[in-house]
Amino acid sequence: MKSLRTIALKEAQSRISPEVKSPSTKISDFFGANVFDKKKMKDFLSKEVYNKLVSAIDNGELINQEDANHIATAIKSWAMGKGATHYTHWFQPLTGTTAEKHDSFFEPSSDGPIEIFAGSALVQQEPDASSFPNGGIRNTFEARGYTAWDPSSPAFIMESAAGKTLCIPTVFVSYTGEALDYKAPLLKALNAMDKAAVDVCQYFDKSITKVNASLGIEQEYFLVDLALYNARPDLVMTGRTLFGHMSAKGQQLEDHYFGSIPERVFSYMVDFENEALKLGIPLKTRHNEVAPMQFECAPIYEEINLAIDHNQLLMDLMEKVALRHKFKVLLHEKPYAGINGSGKHNNWSLITDTGKNLLAPGKTPKNNLMFLAFFVNTVKAVHEHADLLRASIASVSNDHRLGANEAPPAIISIFLGQQLNEVLDEIEHSRISKKVKEDNALWLGIPKIPQILLDNTDRNRTSPFAFTGNKFELRAVGSSANSSAPMTVLNAIVADQLVKFKVDVDKLIKKGEKKDVALLTVIKKYIKESKDIRFEGNGYSQEWADEAEKRGLSNIKTTPVALDAYVSEKSTELFTKTNIFSKRELHARHEILLENYYKKLQIEARVMGEVTHSMIIPAAIAYQNTLIENAKGLKELGLSKEALETPLAIIGKISEHLGIVKTSIDSMLEARKVTNHIEDTRDKAISYDLEVKSYFDTIRYHTDKLEQIVDDSLWPLPKFRELLFLK
């Protein structure tokens, strides 16, 4: 009887790429075709309603019921013209994925069936809230929750072979008003950033009335053949291989990185890119990543809220399109031990409504002072709230990456590059001249800063938060994460720091200091106070861990402890005064994230127990029985003891590894039973981390040893060489 692995290998080796036809040879011909963007708004709305909707998008103004009805009718007409029969409020609950409940435009009436979409249906829906994570905010019997339209993220149409659905991006809140999603807090943080940044911009340019946070998300992922994936219960249930000896060839030759894209993979890339482009996702880049069968795609920069919606949509698209190509997308941060995992680099900057990037130095002292204000305040914000930023990227899967000599360490530090470090050092140690030009009140002692820093500093891939010319790159975000969490934190802490900066500057101005002298005095103070967070060296080294400890920087290696920062007094004060989270919401999220952590470890422990007992141990025993029969035959032939040494030694090794695996599995399952009786969520998460997960490496080590010994034809699980190198 053929094993599932044998069948899967035969399937994988016989794949033929499906034909992929692009809508046009010019991307501009079909980009955004399935999005109700401003161009389509103009076509379907009256000028008056169009202007009100644009104002709502740009300035957050409310839309009245009458206008909502007009907009809903227009969106319905456009969507039905594209073939849509249903609509849904598309939202991002605290599961980490997206959610949707479809309703038909169709309604029966006394005059016959009609298609209708009222403004009330556009603006608000009431999905069941009881089954989504809520951290104790809602009881199971309290099911009511609301989705509310986010006009700043345009409606779009999702296509499938079975039909088309109009999707309306929304926030998701409880009946009592608490946020139950990722989007609502993000929008509040972005609003706080806009206000704080504009207030500081007024020192330099009175024409600036709005500041948008900008984001570019680099998405890394692995591909594996669908048949091989389905033959690995650990991949199916947990997203990662809980077992598997490293292939003789991995990434050591560095031949995959930026190499020629395999034909089957290229076909898949073109297919999902076409779908993404029709949805207005501005994908720009595709390439092979470091590890075998690892790849990356990246878009052009967008406003943060839209960029995150697009990334969540992109991950969903990648999954769906992969099935057409008989692939499975692995977005887990560490699907394979021994090779690089995947991240989601978040490239963040601030853009004014006048088109200026606030993190790009200018040609004049005035522009450089403006750049320094935002640049130094960002450094200061990360210094003040490093633990909170660490918490925002914490997850059970990202713990496999952080500090693993392939991704940034768990120690939050900032890389600026030699040139900018020298600029900050010069400002810190220089004497501020009180002499200024009377005509424009500019301080004359600002160090010269090149307008373009992109090529004036090397990149540091070991830094969690690096300045890369005109933006900061948060490299520590995991590939499966919703970027809303770290971006909510980053924008909140920088907004809070800018508010403090304005208070400090205004105090000096009131005391009679010239504005530019006051600005530079506070900047100089902040440079000195935040110096410990700056690090230019190898973040992977033990020397840095030792140095960071001397500087008083945290090195929080596991998620349950990292998440404490969400409910600290410092974080609670930050979020409540900016109205981004209430204290209740913070504790609810803390509870949800801890619960998610231990539940995922619980699933991994269960899968590990099931696969070892039902697949690995039987395969090892079957091979051991074959060897026993072989040894018996050799003995019956009257061969010497020396002739029996090899089979007996292998039999002994199998017994040794089997014994340790069985004992460790039993101990792990017992530890899990004990841990499951712990009521406190934090204590339970920590116990799963320390008491249950502690067995994983031992079990894996000895099952991987068995994989190297057992007859290849008997081994039940597709091996790393097959998962990683069958294209």
XYZ file of C-alpha atoms in Angstrom:
727
model
C 0.000 0.000 0.000
C 1.365 3.379 -0.989
C 1.897 5.913 1.781
C 0.390 9.397 1.718
C 3.921 10.760 1.337
C 4.552 8.621 -1.771
C 1.265 9.693 -3.340
C 1.977 13.355 -2.526
C 5.450 13.185 -4.058
C 4.082 11.710 -7.261
C 1.444 14.462 -7.444
C 3.962 17.227 -6.760
C 6.374 15.967 -9.402
C 3.697 15.927 -12.105
C 2.425 19.501 -11.707
C 1.802 21.656 -14.758
C 1.367 25.399 -14.270
C -2.075 26.695 -15.256
C -2.195 29.308 -17.976
C -2.319 32.858 -16.612
C -3.720 35.644 -18.763
C -3.266 39.240 -17.688
C -6.188 41.607 -18.396
C -3.788 43.795 -20.376
C -0.100 44.165 -21.143
C -0.329 47.570 -19.425
C -0.999 47.430 -15.690
C -2.417 50.945 -15.828
C -5.281 49.601 -17.977
C -6.708 47.448 -15.174
C -5.221 48.841 -11.954
C -8.060 49.484 -9.484
C -10.696 48.073 -11.848
C -12.509 46.450 -8.897
C -12.269 49.455 -6.563
C -14.842 52.202 -6.041
C -12.131 54.853 -6.156
C -12.396 58.618 -6.603
C -12.644 58.352 -10.382
C -15.652 56.027 -10.104
C -17.126 58.169 -7.342
C -17.104 61.095 -9.788
C -18.825 58.968 -12.420
C -21.599 57.671 -10.147
C -22.189 60.538 -7.675
C -23.474 64.074 -8.022
C -20.805 66.722 -7.662
C -22.226 67.829 -4.300
C -22.279 64.344 -2.762
C -18.895 63.530 -4.286
C -17.351 66.592 -2.597
C -18.902 65.620 0.747
C -17.576 62.069 0.466
C -14.076 63.283 -0.439
C -14.200 65.666 2.534
C -15.224 62.758 4.771
C -12.309 60.705 3.439
C -9.730 63.485 3.746
C -10.927 65.189 6.937
C -12.985 62.607 8.784
C -16.213 64.594 8.487
C -19.533 62.831 9.145
C -21.853 61.791 6.316
C -25.562 62.385 6.898
C -28.244 59.769 6.190
C -29.478 61.364 2.964
C -25.973 61.475 1.476
C -25.336 57.935 2.702
C -28.384 56.780 0.737
C -27.066 58.453 -2.418
C -23.617 56.905 -1.939
C -25.083 53.447 -1.247
C -27.199 53.610 -4.409
C -24.169 54.647 -6.451
C -21.965 51.882 -5.027
C -24.732 49.320 -5.656
C -25.130 50.458 -9.268
C -21.394 50.215 -9.854
C -21.075 46.835 -8.088
C -24.056 45.257 -9.841
C -22.731 46.569 -13.145
C -19.567 44.563 -12.358
C -21.649 41.444 -11.615
C -21.867 41.587 -7.800
C -24.974 40.043 -6.235
C -24.042 40.353 -2.543
C -22.352 42.814 -0.232
C -20.454 42.437 3.028
C -18.879 44.546 5.730
C -15.220 43.494 5.617
C -13.527 43.854 9.004
C -10.489 42.786 11.001
C -11.452 41.150 14.320
C -8.865 40.201 16.916
C -8.464 36.734 15.392
C -5.654 38.123 13.212
C -7.553 37.361 10.013
C -10.371 39.186 8.214
C -14.097 38.501 8.566
C -17.195 38.964 6.444
C -20.930 38.171 6.475
C -22.561 38.298 3.041
C -26.042 39.713 2.369
C -27.825 39.798 -0.960
C -28.954 43.005 -2.660
C -32.126 41.045 -3.442
C -35.254 41.662 -1.390
C -38.840 40.533 -2.018
C -41.536 43.214 -2.068
C -45.252 43.540 -2.741
C -44.432 44.864 -6.215
C -42.084 42.021 -6.974
C -38.441 41.266 -6.132
C -35.981 44.176 -6.219
C -32.290 44.862 -5.605
C -31.770 47.399 -2.848
C -28.863 48.745 -0.808
C -29.810 51.450 1.675
C -27.490 53.972 3.258
C -28.126 52.355 6.631
C -26.779 49.040 5.279
C -23.698 50.825 3.965
C -22.987 52.658 7.198
C -23.680 49.957 9.781
C -24.304 46.230 10.228
C -24.809 43.992 13.221
C -22.791 40.757 13.011
C -22.753 38.356 15.953
C -19.993 39.564 18.291
C -20.059 36.758 20.857
C -17.830 34.311 18.976
C -15.011 36.751 18.249
C -12.201 37.306 20.777
C -13.233 40.024 23.229
C -11.078 39.522 26.324
C -14.058 39.435 28.665
C -15.675 42.611 27.322
C -18.724 40.624 26.141
C -20.395 37.541 27.607
C -21.391 34.714 25.287
C -25.058 35.614 25.654
C -24.291 39.237 24.766
C -24.001 38.789 21.030
C -24.530 42.265 19.662
C -21.676 44.064 17.941
C -21.521 46.614 15.164
C -19.491 47.116 12.027
C -19.279 50.737 10.889
C -18.167 51.994 7.465
C -14.666 53.423 7.074
C -14.984 55.835 4.114
C -11.204 56.397 4.011
C -10.691 52.867 2.660
C -12.572 52.407 -0.637
C -15.111 49.652 -1.249
C -13.967 46.861 -3.571
C -15.271 43.770 -5.341
C -13.915 40.333 -4.545
C -14.121 37.898 -7.421
C -14.325 34.119 -7.227
C -15.315 31.415 -9.659
C -18.746 31.280 -8.015
C -19.555 34.996 -8.019
C -18.649 38.538 -7.004
C -19.146 40.331 -3.688
C -19.041 44.025 -2.824
C -16.768 44.499 0.217
C -17.039 47.568 2.442
C -14.097 48.109 4.844
C -15.378 48.730 8.375
C -14.438 48.989 12.024
C -15.891 46.481 14.507
C -17.060 47.559 17.961
C -19.055 46.034 20.795
C -22.584 47.040 21.739
C -21.083 49.127 24.541
C -18.631 50.865 22.221
C -15.318 49.102 22.866
C -13.143 48.312 19.854
C -13.124 44.613 18.974
C -10.844 44.973 15.970
C -7.485 46.285 14.766
C -8.765 49.133 12.585
C -10.621 51.328 15.123
C -7.570 51.939 17.390
C -5.356 52.480 14.338
C -7.652 55.220 13.035
C -7.563 56.908 16.441
C -3.757 56.700 16.560
C -3.498 58.169 13.059
C -5.804 61.007 14.058
C -3.617 61.723 17.093
C -0.526 61.673 14.874
C -2.106 64.037 12.352
C -3.001 66.606 15.001
C 0.313 66.423 16.883
C 2.416 66.528 13.703
C 0.504 69.484 12.235
C 0.974 71.422 15.481
C 4.748 70.925 15.280
C 4.783 71.678 11.532
C 3.339 75.107 12.295
C 6.742 76.147 13.700
C 8.141 75.741 10.187
C 5.374 75.974 7.582
C 1.967 77.496 8.291
C 0.542 76.095 5.047
C 0.634 72.503 6.360
C -2.827 71.505 7.595
C -2.630 67.696 7.489
C -0.014 64.995 8.013
C -0.555 61.414 6.860
C 1.495 58.522 8.149
C 2.769 56.517 5.183
C 3.574 52.806 5.064
C 5.166 50.325 2.691
C 4.878 46.667 3.742
C 7.341 44.078 2.441
C 5.635 40.674 2.633
C 7.766 37.534 2.882
C 6.250 34.066 2.410
C 7.026 30.437 1.614
C 5.373 28.210 -0.978
C 4.963 24.453 -0.732
C 3.196 22.045 -3.051
C -0.377 21.456 -1.894
C -0.083 17.654 -1.920
C 3.073 17.736 0.208
C 1.416 20.232 2.551
C -1.618 17.990 3.007
C 0.696 15.081 3.844
C 2.140 17.057 6.783
C -0.446 17.243 9.625
C 1.831 19.623 11.527
C 1.873 22.125 8.643
C -1.888 21.851 8.183
C -2.716 22.331 11.871
C -0.013 24.746 13.036
C 1.480 26.402 9.948
C 4.954 25.070 10.746
C 6.881 21.805 10.677
C 7.073 20.480 14.241
C 9.410 17.743 12.972
C 11.930 17.384 10.180
C 15.651 16.984 9.847
C 17.325 19.735 7.865
C 18.031 18.923 4.246
C 21.691 18.392 3.321
C 21.301 21.440 1.147
C 19.569 24.434 2.646
C 20.420 28.079 2.073
C 24.155 27.763 2.687
C 25.075 28.284 -0.978
C 23.030 31.515 -1.077
C 21.947 30.545 -4.586
C 18.229 31.118 -4.129
C 18.356 34.775 -3.030
C 17.451 37.035 -5.974
C 17.880 34.028 -8.261
C 15.802 33.226 -11.312
C 12.184 32.749 -10.216
C 11.020 29.149 -10.874
C 8.503 28.972 -13.732
C 5.673 27.516 -11.666
C 6.210 30.107 -8.933
C 6.421 32.898 -11.506
C 3.055 31.842 -12.920
C 1.571 32.013 -9.420
C 3.120 35.420 -8.754
C 1.717 36.919 -11.947
C -1.719 35.487 -11.144
C -2.016 36.876 -7.611
C -0.440 40.170 -8.665
C -3.105 40.588 -11.372
C -5.838 40.019 -8.803
C -4.155 42.405 -6.367
C -3.695 45.117 -8.972
C -7.377 44.953 -9.928
C -8.088 45.642 -6.244
C -5.859 48.711 -6.281
C -2.995 47.090 -4.333
C 0.063 48.795 -5.881
C 2.447 45.826 -5.971
C 5.806 46.863 -7.353
C 8.426 44.246 -6.460
C 8.775 40.457 -6.542
C 11.849 38.306 -5.892
C 13.296 35.137 -4.381
C 14.193 35.494 -0.708
C 17.086 33.913 1.210
C 15.630 30.506 2.074
C 14.648 27.864 -0.506
C 11.048 28.353 -1.708
C 10.855 31.680 0.142
C 9.753 34.787 -1.732
C 8.816 38.422 -1.213
C 6.447 40.958 -2.725
C 6.264 44.648 -1.901
C 3.944 47.529 -2.846
C 4.461 51.229 -3.380
C 3.912 53.314 -0.246
C 0.366 54.265 0.763
C -1.438 55.978 3.614
C -1.186 53.584 6.571
C -4.841 52.625 6.986
C -5.130 51.758 3.301
C -1.728 50.033 3.243
C -2.765 47.720 6.081
C -6.161 46.978 4.543
C -4.341 46.128 1.333
C -1.861 43.872 3.113
C -4.638 41.953 4.874
C -6.432 41.624 1.551
C -3.202 40.590 -0.168
C -2.567 37.739 2.279
C -6.100 36.474 1.681
C -5.625 36.727 -2.090
C -2.288 34.913 -1.962
C -3.949 32.007 -0.142
C -6.860 31.768 -2.589
C -4.826 32.093 -5.769
C -2.258 29.575 -4.489
C -4.912 26.861 -4.576
C -5.373 27.412 -8.327
C -1.682 26.590 -8.724
C -1.752 23.658 -6.275
C 0.449 25.588 -3.874
C -0.012 26.408 -0.219
C 1.236 29.762 1.053
C 3.034 29.574 4.402
C 2.874 32.902 6.220
C 4.115 31.470 9.521
C 7.199 33.292 10.752
C 9.215 30.055 11.018
C 7.743 27.169 9.011
C 11.077 25.321 8.827
C 13.775 24.959 11.469
C 17.315 25.589 10.312
C 16.591 28.143 7.602
C 15.470 31.758 7.634
C 11.955 32.620 8.690
C 9.719 35.333 7.273
C 9.061 38.894 8.355
C 6.899 41.773 7.254
C 9.106 44.876 7.166
C 7.074 48.017 7.870
C 8.572 51.119 6.210
C 7.076 54.164 7.944
C 7.257 57.877 7.244
C 5.210 61.084 7.603
C 3.906 63.017 4.580
C 2.317 66.487 4.691
C -0.583 67.672 2.545
C 1.960 69.911 0.803
C 3.847 66.796 -0.362
C 6.809 66.999 2.029
C 8.282 63.910 3.662
C 9.001 65.024 7.226
C 11.710 62.363 7.568
C 13.675 63.633 4.563
C 16.330 66.317 5.195
C 16.138 69.451 3.075
C 18.521 71.879 1.411
C 18.042 74.739 3.862
C 18.774 75.044 7.598
C 15.052 75.594 8.149
C 14.144 72.308 6.430
C 16.903 70.481 8.262
C 15.640 71.786 11.592
C 12.163 70.552 10.679
C 13.600 67.151 9.756
C 15.548 66.991 13.031
C 12.422 67.797 15.030
C 10.502 64.807 13.676
C 13.520 62.534 13.418
C 14.717 63.066 16.988
C 11.203 62.884 18.421
C 10.749 59.490 16.752
C 13.995 58.260 18.315
C 12.905 59.654 21.677
C 9.464 58.017 21.404
C 10.960 54.584 20.723
C 13.402 55.080 23.593
C 10.557 55.935 25.973
C 8.266 53.097 24.863
C 10.611 50.357 23.626
C 8.832 47.694 25.685
C 5.462 48.653 24.217
C 6.844 48.476 20.673
C 8.283 45.050 21.530
C 4.856 43.948 22.791
C 3.204 45.080 19.565
C 5.176 42.555 17.491
C 5.005 39.703 20.013
C 3.405 36.380 19.074
C 4.091 32.692 19.550
C 5.219 32.401 15.931
C 7.365 35.550 15.900
C 9.216 34.308 18.994
C 10.857 31.758 16.662
C 12.377 34.593 14.593
C 13.379 37.326 17.007
C 16.972 36.991 18.102
C 17.532 33.896 15.969
C 20.440 35.327 13.928
C 18.167 35.833 10.947
C 15.896 38.571 12.261
C 16.209 41.545 14.596
C 16.841 40.723 18.242
C 14.183 41.073 20.918
C 16.160 44.075 22.191
C 14.612 47.194 20.674
C 17.302 49.525 19.337
C 17.586 52.065 16.521
C 20.130 52.091 13.704
C 20.776 55.524 12.201
C 23.984 55.061 10.246
C 27.364 56.662 10.866
C 26.555 59.963 9.207
C 23.401 60.729 11.148
C 24.953 59.513 14.374
C 27.740 62.033 13.834
C 25.176 64.775 13.168
C 23.346 64.018 16.416
C 26.615 63.810 18.355
C 27.664 67.165 16.913
C 24.408 68.776 18.005
C 24.588 67.150 21.438
C 28.077 68.485 22.145
C 27.899 71.846 20.368
C 27.114 75.174 21.993
C 23.875 76.690 20.760
C 24.497 80.134 19.370
C 21.977 82.753 20.412
C 22.756 84.801 17.322
C 20.209 84.405 14.579
C 19.448 86.158 11.334
C 16.903 88.862 11.931
C 15.258 88.354 8.527
C 14.259 84.731 8.982
C 15.221 83.861 12.563
C 17.198 80.790 11.513
C 19.819 79.336 13.801
C 23.118 79.324 11.895
C 24.755 76.383 13.615
C 22.691 73.476 12.281
C 25.079 70.858 10.865
C 24.889 70.299 7.141
C 22.734 67.261 6.371
C 22.616 65.793 2.860
C 19.163 66.014 1.335
C 19.304 62.392 0.200
C 20.637 59.937 2.776
C 19.618 56.764 0.962
C 23.138 55.956 -0.191
C 25.059 57.597 2.616
C 24.658 54.801 5.129
C 24.743 51.022 4.983
C 21.684 48.981 5.921
C 21.684 47.005 9.159
C 19.494 43.924 8.916
C 20.134 43.110 12.588
C 18.365 46.267 13.766
C 14.673 46.094 14.713
C 14.118 49.788 13.872
C 16.412 51.323 11.277
C 16.497 54.675 9.521
C 16.890 54.030 5.808
C 17.212 57.442 4.209
C 13.767 59.039 4.395
C 11.839 56.545 6.489
C 12.141 54.217 9.451
C 11.936 50.476 8.840
C 10.383 48.381 11.612
C 11.936 45.033 10.686
C 10.683 43.029 13.661
C 7.056 42.572 12.522
C 6.196 38.942 11.779
C 5.048 37.800 8.338
C 1.594 36.641 9.490
C 0.883 39.700 11.635
C -1.698 42.392 11.129
C 0.503 45.496 10.925
C -2.198 47.542 12.655
C -0.887 46.541 16.088
C 2.696 47.852 15.694
C 1.539 50.815 13.603
C -1.043 51.799 16.221
C 1.709 51.751 18.829
C 4.310 53.544 16.697
C 1.977 56.354 15.690
C 0.610 56.674 19.221
C 4.023 56.979 20.869
C 5.382 59.418 18.268
C 2.212 61.534 18.479
C 2.498 61.628 22.259
C 6.163 62.599 22.023
C 5.407 65.407 19.551
C 2.817 66.805 21.957
C 5.432 66.823 24.737
C 7.932 68.407 22.362
C 5.575 71.284 21.600
C 4.947 71.859 25.291
C 8.698 71.954 25.991
C 9.417 74.306 23.072
C 6.541 76.656 23.932
C 7.783 76.915 27.506
C 11.151 78.206 26.294
C 9.526 80.607 23.824
C 7.377 82.029 26.633
C 10.584 82.596 28.596
C 11.860 84.774 25.772
C 13.943 82.353 23.695
C 13.917 82.743 19.913
C 11.783 80.018 18.319
C 14.655 78.284 16.505
C 16.902 78.390 19.552
C 14.068 76.913 21.627
C 13.530 74.171 19.055
C 17.193 73.217 18.950
C 17.570 73.379 22.735
C 14.813 70.803 23.182
C 16.132 68.675 20.299
C 19.565 68.677 21.901
C 18.053 67.616 25.239
C 16.151 64.756 23.589
C 19.243 63.564 21.715
C 21.088 63.198 24.982
C 18.190 61.528 26.807
C 17.556 58.927 24.084
C 21.160 58.098 23.211
C 21.035 54.626 24.791
C 18.560 53.341 22.193
C 20.964 54.041 19.302
C 23.149 51.128 18.213
C 25.175 50.698 15.015
C 26.736 47.266 15.443
C 25.763 43.607 15.138
C 22.467 43.066 16.924
C 22.985 39.296 16.807
C 26.106 39.373 18.968
C 26.358 38.496 22.638
C 28.412 41.658 23.048
C 25.338 43.697 22.136
C 23.146 41.775 24.598
C 25.711 42.518 27.319
C 26.001 46.171 26.282
C 22.218 46.588 26.084
C 21.909 45.279 29.627
C 24.453 47.852 30.802
C 22.423 50.568 29.069
C 19.275 49.413 30.830
C 17.540 48.225 27.647
C 15.070 45.362 27.938
C 15.690 41.977 26.340
C 12.266 40.334 26.590
C 12.540 37.034 24.764
C 9.058 35.534 25.096
C 5.594 36.803 24.304
C 3.785 36.336 27.661
C 6.264 38.614 29.431
C 6.510 41.061 26.511
C 2.736 41.567 26.506
C 2.835 43.006 30.029
C 3.804 46.343 28.472
C 0.254 46.721 27.133
C -1.160 47.008 30.661
C 1.658 48.896 32.404
C 0.809 52.219 34.064
C 2.919 54.023 31.474
C 1.090 52.478 28.500
C -2.312 52.884 30.123
C -1.673 56.593 30.627
C -0.469 56.961 27.024
C -3.461 55.248 25.445
C -6.188 56.622 27.673
C -5.147 60.270 27.364
C -5.066 59.950 23.568
C -8.404 58.056 23.620
C -6.914 55.238 21.535
C -7.707 52.549 24.120
C -9.606 52.611 27.382
C -8.095 50.774 30.321
C -10.741 48.074 29.833
C -9.840 47.657 26.166
C -6.138 47.354 26.990
C -6.744 44.619 29.546
C -9.070 42.849 27.123
C -6.413 42.851 24.391
C -3.790 41.673 26.854
C -6.083 38.781 27.751
C -6.809 37.960 24.082
C -3.147 37.935 23.088
C -2.175 35.729 26.039
C -5.018 33.357 25.261
C -3.990 33.207 21.620
C -0.436 32.407 22.698
C -1.219 29.454 24.924
C -3.921 28.068 22.612
C -1.460 27.884 19.728
C 1.066 26.073 21.920
C -1.736 23.811 23.102
C -2.518 22.897 19.487
C 1.167 22.307 18.710
C 1.493 20.012 21.728
C -1.573 18.036 20.682
C -0.371 17.670 17.099
C 3.077 16.657 18.291
C 1.573 13.946 20.478
C -0.769 12.690 17.770
C 1.798 12.576 14.959
C 4.485 10.865 17.031
C 2.074 8.226 18.350
C 0.215 7.509 15.101
C 2.886 8.056 12.431
C 6.486 8.374 13.606
C 6.647 5.699 16.309
C 4.855 3.060 14.137
C 7.219 3.796 11.226
C 10.264 3.434 13.477
C 8.959 0.206 14.997
C 8.168 -1.212 11.541
C 11.725 -0.577 10.417
C 13.059 -1.895 13.708
C 11.075 -5.137 13.176
C 12.615 -5.469 9.718
C 16.072 -5.146 11.267
C 15.184 -7.662 13.964
C 14.153 -10.169 11.299
C 17.398 -9.400 9.477
C 19.431 -9.996 12.622
C 17.599 -13.255 13.296
C 18.345 -14.415 9.740
C 22.016 -13.550 10.083
C 22.196 -15.426 13.357
C 20.447 -18.478 11.882
C 23.037 -18.471 9.123
C 25.645 -18.890 11.834
C 27.421 -15.620 11.122
C 29.805 -14.149 13.660
C 28.945 -11.565 16.323
C 30.744 -8.959 14.261
C 28.251 -9.515 11.428
C 25.387 -8.818 13.833
C 26.894 -5.655 15.267
C 25.482 -3.244 12.631
C 21.801 -4.312 12.714
C 21.907 -4.650 16.504
C 23.481 -1.192 16.866
C 20.774 0.355 14.677
C 18.062 -1.511 16.581
C 19.541 -0.183 19.811
C 19.671 3.392 18.503
C 16.036 3.216 17.392
C 15.032 1.879 20.810
C 16.975 4.653 22.522
C 15.356 7.426 20.467
C 11.905 5.830 20.703
C 12.210 5.612 24.476
C 13.129 9.262 24.840
C 10.389 10.360 22.413
C 7.729 8.314 24.229
C 8.844 9.468 27.668
C 9.036 13.115 26.583
C 5.630 13.030 24.875
C 4.040 11.507 27.978
C 5.698 14.104 30.217
C 4.635 16.922 27.879
C 1.027 15.715 27.848
C 1.031 15.506 31.618
C 2.452 19.041 31.865
C -0.285 20.184 29.509
C -2.982 18.645 31.708
C -1.603 20.442 34.747
C -1.278 23.734 32.888
C -4.830 23.512 31.544
C -6.129 23.724 35.126
C -4.483 27.117 35.680
C -7.191 29.779 35.667
C -5.146 32.972 35.356
C -4.520 33.562 31.637
C -1.068 35.065 32.073
C 0.058 32.276 34.387
C -1.304 29.712 31.953
C 0.545 31.293 29.013
C 3.808 31.366 30.971
C 3.319 27.757 32.080
C 2.732 26.664 28.479
C 5.927 28.495 27.548
C 8.080 27.108 30.370
C 6.528 23.745 31.200
C 4.949 22.473 27.956
C 7.003 24.024 25.176
C 10.199 23.004 26.974
C 9.679 19.428 25.704
C 9.334 20.405 22.051
C 13.042 20.578 21.212
C 13.830 17.231 22.845
C 10.975 15.481 21.040
C 11.989 17.047 17.762
C 15.654 16.201 18.159
C 14.987 12.501 18.668
C 12.280 12.194 15.997
C 14.665 13.895 13.566
C 17.314 11.335 14.500
C 14.792 8.592 13.732
C 14.116 10.218 10.350
C 17.809 9.806 9.523
C 17.780 6.124 10.508
C 14.426 4.752 9.328
C 14.133 3.366 5.790
C 13.154 6.263 3.526
C 10.296 4.271 2.015
C 8.752 3.823 5.465
C 9.049 7.413 6.683
C 5.506 8.859 6.626
C 6.148 12.606 6.443
C 7.458 14.514 3.400
C 11.030 15.532 4.193
C 12.586 18.986 4.102
C 14.397 18.199 0.853
C 11.004 17.520 -0.737
C 9.138 20.422 0.852
C 11.857 22.930 -0.011
C 13.243 21.798 -3.340
C 10.318 20.349 -5.315
C 9.323 23.368 -7.381
